[in-house]
């Protein structure tokens, strides 16, 4: 009886140790995504068109801090779609957060992807 309990204990400890190693190895994997993700409530959105293309800018409220974000690619359709999505989120009044993927450049956020209202727009 003592041998069975001892063997059961060894197997249990070994299993827990191995599963812990697997989780640690997953956590130590490098993140291949070079972009940051921010989430906030959109306060305003605007877009501008000229002969070279278009740009979109939005202000998000992230935990009481306002972040100015913009696109820099000039793709008219992507900017129009993202503007419509962000504006729909502002207009529906449910204060649902939107998600932006990109990087900070100085004190502004350069948008590479917008996720809002179940849609995704890439730039």
mmCIF file of N, CA and C in Angstrom, residues 1-120:
data_model
loop_
_atom_site.group_PDB
_atom_site.id
_atom_site.type_symbol
_atom_site.label_atom_id
_atom_site.label_comp_id
_atom_site.label_asym_id
_atom_site.label_seq_id
_atom_site.Cartn_x
_atom_site.Cartn_y
_atom_site.Cartn_z
ATOM 1 N N UNK A 1 0.822 -1.181 0.000
ATOM 2 C CA UNK A 1 0.000 0.000 0.000
ATOM 3 C C UNK A 1 0.872 1.253 0.000
ATOM 4 N N UNK A 2 1.931 1.273 0.780
ATOM 5 C CA UNK A 2 2.824 2.417 0.857
ATOM 6 C C UNK A 2 3.536 2.631 -0.469
ATOM 7 N N UNK A 3 3.898 1.532 -1.136
ATOM 8 C CA UNK A 3 4.579 1.638 -2.427
ATOM 9 C C UNK A 3 3.645 2.273 -3.456
ATOM 10 N N UNK A 4 2.363 1.880 -3.468
ATOM 11 C CA UNK A 4 1.402 2.456 -4.416
ATOM 12 C C UNK A 4 1.236 3.957 -4.176
ATOM 13 N N UNK A 5 1.138 4.356 -2.895
ATOM 14 C CA UNK A 5 0.996 5.778 -2.585
ATOM 15 C C UNK A 5 2.241 6.544 -3.013
ATOM 16 N N UNK A 6 3.410 5.955 -2.776
ATOM 17 C CA UNK A 6 4.659 6.605 -3.151
ATOM 18 C C UNK A 6 4.743 6.757 -4.666
ATOM 19 N N UNK A 7 4.429 5.679 -5.400
ATOM 20 C CA UNK A 7 4.467 5.742 -6.862
ATOM 21 C C UNK A 7 3.451 6.747 -7.400
ATOM 22 N N UNK A 8 2.269 6.766 -6.810
ATOM 23 C CA UNK A 8 1.247 7.725 -7.233
ATOM 24 C C UNK A 8 1.734 9.151 -6.998
ATOM 25 N N UNK A 9 2.365 9.379 -5.865
ATOM 26 C CA UNK A 9 2.903 10.708 -5.553
ATOM 27 C C UNK A 9 3.992 11.116 -6.523
ATOM 28 N N UNK A 10 4.881 10.173 -6.874
ATOM 29 C CA UNK A 10 5.965 10.468 -7.818
ATOM 30 C C UNK A 10 5.394 10.804 -9.193
ATOM 31 N N UNK A 11 4.431 10.014 -9.641
ATOM 32 C CA UNK A 11 3.815 10.260 -10.948
ATOM 33 C C UNK A 11 3.110 11.617 -10.952
ATOM 34 N N UNK A 12 2.391 11.930 -9.880
ATOM 35 C CA UNK A 12 1.677 13.201 -9.793
ATOM 36 C C UNK A 12 2.642 14.378 -9.812
ATOM 37 N N UNK A 13 3.702 14.307 -9.024
ATOM 38 C CA UNK A 13 4.695 15.384 -8.981
ATOM 39 C C UNK A 13 5.376 15.527 -10.340
ATOM 40 N N UNK A 14 5.717 14.408 -10.958
ATOM 41 C CA UNK A 14 6.354 14.448 -12.279
ATOM 42 C C UNK A 14 5.450 15.067 -13.328
ATOM 43 N N UNK A 15 4.181 14.717 -13.300
ATOM 44 C CA UNK A 15 3.221 15.276 -14.259
ATOM 45 C C UNK A 15 3.073 16.777 -14.064
ATOM 46 N N UNK A 16 2.952 17.212 -12.818
ATOM 47 C CA UNK A 16 2.828 18.643 -12.546
ATOM 48 C C UNK A 16 4.086 19.391 -12.960
ATOM 49 N N UNK A 17 5.235 18.814 -12.699
ATOM 50 C CA UNK A 17 6.492 19.460 -13.066
ATOM 51 C C UNK A 17 6.607 19.605 -14.576
ATOM 52 N N UNK A 18 6.261 18.542 -15.306
ATOM 53 C CA UNK A 18 6.348 18.605 -16.765
ATOM 54 C C UNK A 18 5.346 19.587 -17.347
ATOM 55 N N UNK A 19 4.137 19.612 -16.813
ATOM 56 C CA UNK A 19 3.148 20.558 -17.341
ATOM 57 C C UNK A 19 3.569 21.988 -17.032
ATOM 58 N N UNK A 20 4.203 22.209 -15.898
ATOM 59 C CA UNK A 20 4.718 23.534 -15.576
ATOM 60 C C UNK A 20 5.822 23.946 -16.517
ATOM 61 N N UNK A 21 6.676 23.018 -16.909
ATOM 62 C CA UNK A 21 7.745 23.312 -17.859
ATOM 63 C C UNK A 21 7.169 23.685 -19.217
ATOM 64 N N UNK A 22 6.135 22.984 -19.646
ATOM 65 C CA UNK A 22 5.523 23.292 -20.936
ATOM 66 C C UNK A 22 4.958 24.700 -20.928
ATOM 67 N N UNK A 23 4.288 25.095 -19.839
ATOM 68 C CA UNK A 23 3.716 26.435 -19.766
ATOM 69 C C UNK A 23 4.809 27.488 -19.768
ATOM 70 N N UNK A 24 5.901 27.242 -19.040
ATOM 71 C CA UNK A 24 7.000 28.193 -19.018
ATOM 72 C C UNK A 24 7.625 28.335 -20.392
ATOM 73 N N UNK A 25 7.740 27.244 -21.125
ATOM 74 C CA UNK A 25 8.318 27.316 -22.457
ATOM 75 C C UNK A 25 7.426 28.134 -23.377
ATOM 76 N N UNK A 26 6.106 28.008 -23.246
ATOM 77 C CA UNK A 26 5.190 28.799 -24.061
ATOM 78 C C UNK A 26 5.338 30.278 -23.734
ATOM 79 N N UNK A 27 5.484 30.609 -22.444
ATOM 80 C CA UNK A 27 5.614 32.004 -22.039
ATOM 81 C C UNK A 27 6.921 32.616 -22.524
ATOM 82 N N UNK A 28 7.950 31.804 -22.705
ATOM 83 C CA UNK A 28 9.251 32.306 -23.109
ATOM 84 C C UNK A 28 9.415 32.417 -24.617
ATOM 85 N N UNK A 29 8.394 32.049 -25.384
ATOM 86 C CA UNK A 29 8.480 32.153 -26.833
ATOM 87 C C UNK A 29 8.494 33.627 -27.221
ATOM 88 N N UNK A 30 9.335 33.985 -28.201
ATOM 89 C CA UNK A 30 9.377 35.389 -28.613
ATOM 90 C C UNK A 30 8.074 35.798 -29.290
ATOM 91 N N UNK A 31 7.683 37.040 -29.078
ATOM 92 C CA UNK A 31 6.484 37.589 -29.707
ATOM 93 C C UNK A 31 6.890 38.148 -31.068
ATOM 94 N N UNK A 32 6.354 37.576 -32.141
ATOM 95 C CA UNK A 32 6.722 38.003 -33.484
ATOM 96 C C UNK A 32 5.901 39.183 -33.976
ATOM 97 N N UNK A 33 4.948 39.656 -33.206
ATOM 98 C CA UNK A 33 4.135 40.793 -33.607
ATOM 99 C C UNK A 33 4.857 42.082 -33.212
ATOM 100 N N UNK A 34 5.290 42.881 -34.202
ATOM 101 C CA UNK A 34 6.041 44.101 -33.878
ATOM 102 C C UNK A 34 5.155 45.266 -33.449
ATOM 103 N N UNK A 35 3.840 45.063 -33.409
ATOM 104 C CA UNK A 35 2.913 46.153 -33.120
ATOM 105 C C UNK A 35 2.366 46.080 -31.702
ATOM 106 N N UNK A 36 1.924 47.234 -31.210
ATOM 107 C CA UNK A 36 1.254 47.330 -29.918
ATOM 108 C C UNK A 36 -0.250 47.354 -30.160
ATOM 109 N N UNK A 37 -1.012 46.960 -29.168
ATOM 110 C CA UNK A 37 -2.467 47.023 -29.240
ATOM 111 C C UNK A 37 -2.955 47.926 -28.116
ATOM 112 N N UNK A 38 -3.793 48.903 -28.488
ATOM 113 C CA UNK A 38 -4.410 49.769 -27.487
ATOM 114 C C UNK A 38 -5.927 49.657 -27.630
ATOM 115 N N UNK A 39 -6.624 49.794 -26.508
ATOM 116 C CA UNK A 39 -8.085 49.726 -26.492
ATOM 117 C C UNK A 39 -8.618 50.938 -25.744
ATOM 118 N N UNK A 40 -9.624 51.562 -26.328
ATOM 119 C CA UNK A 40 -10.203 52.723 -25.679
ATOM 120 C C UNK A 40 -11.539 53.091 -26.283
ATOM 121 N N UNK A 41 -12.214 54.016 -25.621
ATOM 122 C CA UNK A 41 -13.499 54.518 -26.105
ATOM 123 C C UNK A 41 -13.227 55.664 -27.070
ATOM 124 N N UNK A 42 -13.722 55.565 -28.302
ATOM 125 C CA UNK A 42 -13.493 56.652 -29.252
ATOM 126 C C UNK A 42 -14.299 57.893 -28.872
ATOM 127 N N UNK A 43 -13.646 59.042 -28.930
ATOM 128 C CA UNK A 43 -14.287 60.318 -28.612
ATOM 129 C C UNK A 43 -14.624 61.071 -29.891
ATOM 130 N N UNK A 44 -13.700 61.044 -30.851
ATOM 131 C CA UNK A 44 -13.928 61.740 -32.114
ATOM 132 C C UNK A 44 -13.179 61.016 -33.224
ATOM 133 N N UNK A 45 -13.610 61.291 -34.460
ATOM 134 C CA UNK A 45 -12.943 60.719 -35.630
ATOM 135 C C UNK A 45 -13.105 61.705 -36.778
ATOM 136 N N UNK A 46 -12.088 61.800 -37.623
ATOM 137 C CA UNK A 46 -12.147 62.669 -38.797
ATOM 138 C C UNK A 46 -11.272 62.065 -39.879
ATOM 139 N N UNK A 47 -11.602 62.393 -41.119
ATOM 140 C CA UNK A 47 -10.756 61.964 -42.221
ATOM 141 C C UNK A 47 -10.580 63.114 -43.187
ATOM 142 N N UNK A 48 -9.496 63.062 -43.944
ATOM 143 C CA UNK A 48 -9.167 64.114 -44.884
ATOM 144 C C UNK A 48 -8.756 63.477 -46.204
ATOM 145 N N UNK A 49 -9.244 64.052 -47.292
ATOM 146 C CA UNK A 49 -8.878 63.589 -48.629
ATOM 147 C C UNK A 49 -8.186 64.721 -49.371
ATOM 148 N N UNK A 50 -7.171 64.374 -50.134
ATOM 149 C CA UNK A 50 -6.546 65.336 -51.034
ATOM 150 C C UNK A 50 -6.045 64.582 -52.262
ATOM 151 N N UNK A 51 -5.286 65.235 -53.106
ATOM 152 C CA UNK A 51 -4.855 64.600 -54.355
ATOM 153 C C UNK A 51 -3.895 63.433 -54.138
ATOM 154 N N UNK A 52 -3.310 63.297 -52.965
ATOM 155 C CA UNK A 52 -2.362 62.213 -52.694
ATOM 156 C C UNK A 52 -2.988 61.036 -51.953
ATOM 157 N N UNK A 53 -4.225 61.146 -51.566
ATOM 158 C CA UNK A 53 -4.872 60.052 -50.846
ATOM 159 C C UNK A 53 -5.701 60.576 -49.694
ATOM 160 N N UNK A 54 -5.703 59.831 -48.609
ATOM 161 C CA UNK A 54 -6.507 60.235 -47.453
ATOM 162 C C UNK A 54 -5.799 59.841 -46.170
ATOM 163 N N UNK A 55 -6.274 60.409 -45.093
ATOM 164 C CA UNK A 55 -5.789 60.047 -43.771
ATOM 165 C C UNK A 55 -6.972 60.087 -42.807
ATOM 166 N N UNK A 56 -6.839 59.365 -41.732
ATOM 167 C CA UNK A 56 -7.884 59.316 -40.711
ATOM 168 C C UNK A 56 -7.224 59.578 -39.372
ATOM 169 N N UNK A 57 -7.928 60.283 -38.507
ATOM 170 C CA UNK A 57 -7.447 60.529 -37.150
ATOM 171 C C UNK A 57 -8.598 60.298 -36.183
ATOM 172 N N UNK A 58 -8.268 59.783 -35.022
ATOM 173 C CA UNK A 58 -9.267 59.553 -33.983
ATOM 174 C C UNK A 58 -8.642 59.835 -32.623
ATOM 175 N N UNK A 59 -9.472 60.180 -31.676
ATOM 176 C CA UNK A 59 -9.031 60.361 -30.295
ATOM 177 C C UNK A 59 -9.723 59.294 -29.462
ATOM 178 N N UNK A 60 -8.926 58.548 -28.697
ATOM 179 C CA UNK A 60 -9.456 57.523 -27.799
ATOM 180 C C UNK A 60 -9.282 57.963 -26.355
ATOM 181 N N UNK A 61 -10.245 57.607 -25.530
ATOM 182 C CA UNK A 61 -10.131 57.774 -24.087
ATOM 183 C C UNK A 61 -9.698 56.427 -23.529
ATOM 184 N N UNK A 62 -8.465 56.376 -23.037
ATOM 185 C CA UNK A 62 -7.923 55.148 -22.457
ATOM 186 C C UNK A 62 -7.677 55.414 -20.979
ATOM 187 N N UNK A 63 -8.590 54.945 -20.155
ATOM 188 C CA UNK A 63 -8.493 55.129 -18.700
ATOM 189 C C UNK A 63 -8.314 56.596 -18.320
ATOM 190 N N UNK A 64 -9.080 57.479 -18.955
ATOM 191 C CA UNK A 64 -9.023 58.898 -18.633
ATOM 192 C C UNK A 64 -7.941 59.672 -19.354
ATOM 193 N N UNK A 65 -7.104 59.011 -20.105
ATOM 194 C CA UNK A 65 -6.041 59.673 -20.868
ATOM 195 C C UNK A 65 -6.449 59.690 -22.339
ATOM 196 N N UNK A 66 -6.296 60.837 -22.991
ATOM 197 C CA UNK A 66 -6.647 60.954 -24.402
ATOM 198 C C UNK A 66 -5.436 60.638 -25.273
ATOM 199 N N UNK A 67 -5.660 59.766 -26.258
ATOM 200 C CA UNK A 67 -4.597 59.370 -27.182
ATOM 201 C C UNK A 67 -5.034 59.728 -28.593
ATOM 202 N N UNK A 68 -4.189 60.479 -29.300
ATOM 203 C CA UNK A 68 -4.438 60.830 -30.690
ATOM 204 C C UNK A 68 -3.805 59.759 -31.568
ATOM 205 N N UNK A 69 -4.605 59.190 -32.457
ATOM 206 C CA UNK A 69 -4.124 58.130 -33.347
ATOM 207 C C UNK A 69 -4.469 58.507 -34.785
ATOM 208 N N UNK A 70 -3.617 58.075 -35.726
ATOM 209 C CA UNK A 70 -3.852 58.413 -37.129
ATOM 210 C C UNK A 70 -3.298 57.331 -38.046
ATOM 211 N N UNK A 71 -3.773 57.353 -39.295
ATOM 212 C CA UNK A 71 -3.221 56.477 -40.326
ATOM 213 C C UNK A 71 -2.281 57.300 -41.189
ATOM 214 N N UNK A 72 -1.320 56.617 -41.784
ATOM 215 C CA UNK A 72 -0.352 57.340 -42.608
ATOM 216 C C UNK A 72 -0.137 56.682 -43.964
ATOM 217 N N UNK A 73 -1.108 55.898 -44.426
ATOM 218 C CA UNK A 73 -0.891 55.143 -45.651
ATOM 219 C C UNK A 73 -1.540 55.735 -46.886
ATOM 220 N N UNK A 74 -2.543 56.579 -46.732
ATOM 221 C CA UNK A 74 -3.200 57.189 -47.873
ATOM 222 C C UNK A 74 -4.218 56.325 -48.588
ATOM 223 N N UNK A 75 -4.559 55.159 -48.058
ATOM 224 C CA UNK A 75 -5.546 54.282 -48.700
ATOM 225 C C UNK A 75 -6.958 54.797 -48.425
ATOM 226 N N UNK A 76 -7.591 55.283 -49.451
ATOM 227 C CA UNK A 76 -8.896 55.917 -49.309
ATOM 228 C C UNK A 76 -9.953 54.961 -48.779
ATOM 229 N N UNK A 77 -10.054 53.766 -49.351
ATOM 230 C CA UNK A 77 -11.105 52.835 -48.934
ATOM 231 C C UNK A 77 -10.922 52.395 -47.482
ATOM 232 N N UNK A 78 -9.710 52.021 -47.095
ATOM 233 C CA UNK A 78 -9.463 51.592 -45.714
ATOM 234 C C UNK A 78 -9.790 52.700 -44.727
ATOM 235 N N UNK A 79 -9.378 53.918 -45.048
ATOM 236 C CA UNK A 79 -9.662 55.039 -44.156
ATOM 237 C C UNK A 79 -11.155 55.306 -44.054
ATOM 238 N N UNK A 80 -11.873 55.223 -45.174
ATOM 239 C CA UNK A 80 -13.322 55.441 -45.150
ATOM 240 C C UNK A 80 -14.020 54.366 -44.325
ATOM 241 N N UNK A 81 -13.622 53.096 -44.503
ATOM 242 C CA UNK A 81 -14.233 52.004 -43.737
ATOM 243 C C UNK A 81 -13.973 52.168 -42.244
ATOM 244 N N UNK A 82 -12.718 52.451 -41.891
ATOM 245 C CA UNK A 82 -12.374 52.592 -40.476
ATOM 246 C C UNK A 82 -13.079 53.794 -39.858
ATOM 247 N N UNK A 83 -13.174 54.893 -40.602
ATOM 248 C CA UNK A 83 -13.881 56.070 -40.101
ATOM 249 C C UNK A 83 -15.341 55.740 -39.826
ATOM 250 N N UNK A 84 -15.973 55.024 -40.745
ATOM 251 C CA UNK A 84 -17.375 54.641 -40.558
ATOM 252 C C UNK A 84 -17.545 53.754 -39.329
ATOM 253 N N UNK A 85 -16.634 52.800 -39.131
ATOM 254 C CA UNK A 85 -16.725 51.917 -37.966
ATOM 255 C C UNK A 85 -16.549 52.685 -36.658
ATOM 256 N N UNK A 86 -15.545 53.548 -36.623
ATOM 257 C CA UNK A 86 -15.296 54.316 -35.398
ATOM 258 C C UNK A 86 -16.466 55.257 -35.121
ATOM 259 N N UNK A 87 -16.968 55.923 -36.167
ATOM 260 C CA UNK A 87 -18.106 56.828 -35.980
ATOM 261 C C UNK A 87 -19.340 56.068 -35.505
ATOM 262 N N UNK A 88 -19.545 54.854 -36.028
ATOM 263 C CA UNK A 88 -20.703 54.067 -35.581
ATOM 264 C C UNK A 88 -20.581 53.704 -34.110
ATOM 265 N N UNK A 89 -19.358 53.484 -33.661
ATOM 266 C CA UNK A 89 -19.149 53.163 -32.249
ATOM 267 C C UNK A 89 -19.398 54.390 -31.381
ATOM 268 N N UNK A 90 -19.020 55.558 -31.860
ATOM 269 C CA UNK A 90 -19.292 56.795 -31.120
ATOM 270 C C UNK A 90 -20.800 57.040 -31.063
ATOM 271 N N UNK A 91 -21.467 56.866 -32.195
ATOM 272 C CA UNK A 91 -22.893 57.204 -32.313
ATOM 273 C C UNK A 91 -23.818 56.256 -31.565
ATOM 274 N N UNK A 92 -23.429 54.983 -31.422
ATOM 275 C CA UNK A 92 -24.369 54.040 -30.798
ATOM 276 C C UNK A 92 -24.491 54.233 -29.291
ATOM 277 N N UNK A 93 -23.561 54.971 -28.690
ATOM 278 C CA UNK A 93 -23.682 55.353 -27.294
ATOM 279 C C UNK A 93 -23.476 54.252 -26.274
ATOM 280 N N UNK A 94 -23.028 53.074 -26.695
ATOM 281 C CA UNK A 94 -22.864 51.984 -25.722
ATOM 282 C C UNK A 94 -21.491 51.982 -25.049
ATOM 283 N N UNK A 95 -20.638 52.929 -25.407
ATOM 284 C CA UNK A 95 -19.310 53.089 -24.813
ATOM 285 C C UNK A 95 -18.453 51.838 -24.934
ATOM 286 N N UNK A 96 -18.680 51.068 -25.980
ATOM 287 C CA UNK A 96 -17.855 49.893 -26.245
ATOM 288 C C UNK A 96 -16.477 50.360 -26.721
ATOM 289 N N UNK A 97 -15.449 49.651 -26.308
ATOM 290 C CA UNK A 97 -14.088 50.012 -26.685
ATOM 291 C C UNK A 97 -13.784 49.538 -28.098
ATOM 292 N N UNK A 98 -12.898 50.264 -28.765
ATOM 293 C CA UNK A 98 -12.365 49.790 -30.034
ATOM 294 C C UNK A 98 -10.908 49.420 -29.800
ATOM 295 N N UNK A 99 -10.358 48.661 -30.723
ATOM 296 C CA UNK A 99 -8.981 48.195 -30.599
ATOM 297 C C UNK A 99 -8.188 48.695 -31.797
ATOM 298 N N UNK A 100 -7.048 49.305 -31.511
ATOM 299 C CA UNK A 100 -6.145 49.756 -32.554
ATOM 300 C C UNK A 100 -4.829 49.020 -32.410
ATOM 301 N N UNK A 101 -4.274 48.602 -33.533
ATOM 302 C CA UNK A 101 -2.956 47.979 -33.534
ATOM 303 C C UNK A 101 -2.031 48.894 -34.319
ATOM 304 N N UNK A 102 -0.845 49.107 -33.814
ATOM 305 C CA UNK A 102 0.124 49.972 -34.470
ATOM 306 C C UNK A 102 1.278 50.243 -33.529
ATOM 307 N N UNK A 103 1.863 51.431 -33.657
ATOM 308 C CA UNK A 103 2.985 51.814 -32.808
ATOM 309 C C UNK A 103 2.913 53.294 -32.480
ATOM 310 N N UNK A 104 3.465 53.641 -31.322
ATOM 311 C CA UNK A 104 3.584 55.048 -30.975
ATOM 312 C C UNK A 104 4.737 55.656 -31.763
ATOM 313 N N UNK A 105 4.504 56.850 -32.272
ATOM 314 C CA UNK A 105 5.549 57.654 -32.896
ATOM 315 C C UNK A 105 5.487 58.994 -32.190
ATOM 316 N N UNK A 106 6.495 59.270 -31.398
ATOM 317 C CA UNK A 106 6.507 60.411 -30.496
ATOM 318 C C UNK A 106 5.292 60.308 -29.574
ATOM 319 N N UNK A 107 4.400 61.284 -29.570
ATOM 320 C CA UNK A 107 3.264 61.220 -28.638
ATOM 321 C C UNK A 107 1.953 60.858 -29.336
ATOM 322 N N UNK A 108 2.040 60.281 -30.535
ATOM 323 C CA UNK A 108 0.850 59.867 -31.282
ATOM 324 C C UNK A 108 0.942 58.385 -31.619
ATOM 325 N N UNK A 109 -0.201 57.787 -31.908
ATOM 326 C CA UNK A 109 -0.261 56.363 -32.232
ATOM 327 C C UNK A 109 -0.545 56.219 -33.721
ATOM 328 N N UNK A 110 0.333 55.531 -34.442
ATOM 329 C CA UNK A 110 0.163 55.301 -35.876
ATOM 330 C C UNK A 110 -0.592 53.983 -36.054
ATOM 331 N N UNK A 111 -1.768 54.054 -36.666
ATOM 332 C CA UNK A 111 -2.671 52.907 -36.775
ATOM 333 C C UNK A 111 -2.292 52.016 -37.953
ATOM 334 N N UNK A 112 -2.224 50.711 -37.691
ATOM 335 C CA UNK A 112 -2.040 49.705 -38.739
ATOM 336 C C UNK A 112 -3.273 48.822 -38.894
ATOM 337 N N UNK A 113 -4.115 48.773 -37.857
ATOM 338 C CA UNK A 113 -5.339 47.959 -37.910
ATOM 339 C C UNK A 113 -6.362 48.533 -36.932
ATOM 340 N N UNK A 114 -7.631 48.512 -37.347
ATOM 341 C CA UNK A 114 -8.749 48.928 -36.496
ATOM 342 C C UNK A 114 -9.690 47.742 -36.337
ATOM 343 N N UNK A 115 -10.081 47.438 -35.106
ATOM 344 C CA UNK A 115 -11.116 46.442 -34.808
ATOM 345 C C UNK A 115 -12.241 47.158 -34.075
ATOM 346 N N UNK A 116 -13.432 47.136 -34.691
ATOM 347 C CA UNK A 116 -14.588 47.789 -34.071
ATOM 348 C C UNK A 116 -15.867 47.169 -34.608
ATOM 349 N N UNK A 117 -16.844 47.022 -33.730
ATOM 350 C CA UNK A 117 -18.164 46.502 -34.112
ATOM 351 C C UNK A 117 -18.095 45.195 -34.894
ATOM 352 N N UNK A 118 -17.145 44.347 -34.553
ATOM 353 C CA UNK A 118 -17.045 43.041 -35.197
ATOM 354 C C UNK A 118 -16.338 43.048 -36.543
ATOM 355 N N UNK A 119 -15.807 44.180 -36.963
ATOM 356 C CA UNK A 119 -15.084 44.274 -38.234
ATOM 357 C C UNK A 119 -13.627 44.613 -37.983
ATOM 358 N N UNK A 120 -12.805 44.301 -38.977
ATOM 359 C CA UNK A 120 -11.382 44.603 -38.912
ATOM 360 C C UNK A 120 -10.974 45.281 -40.213
#
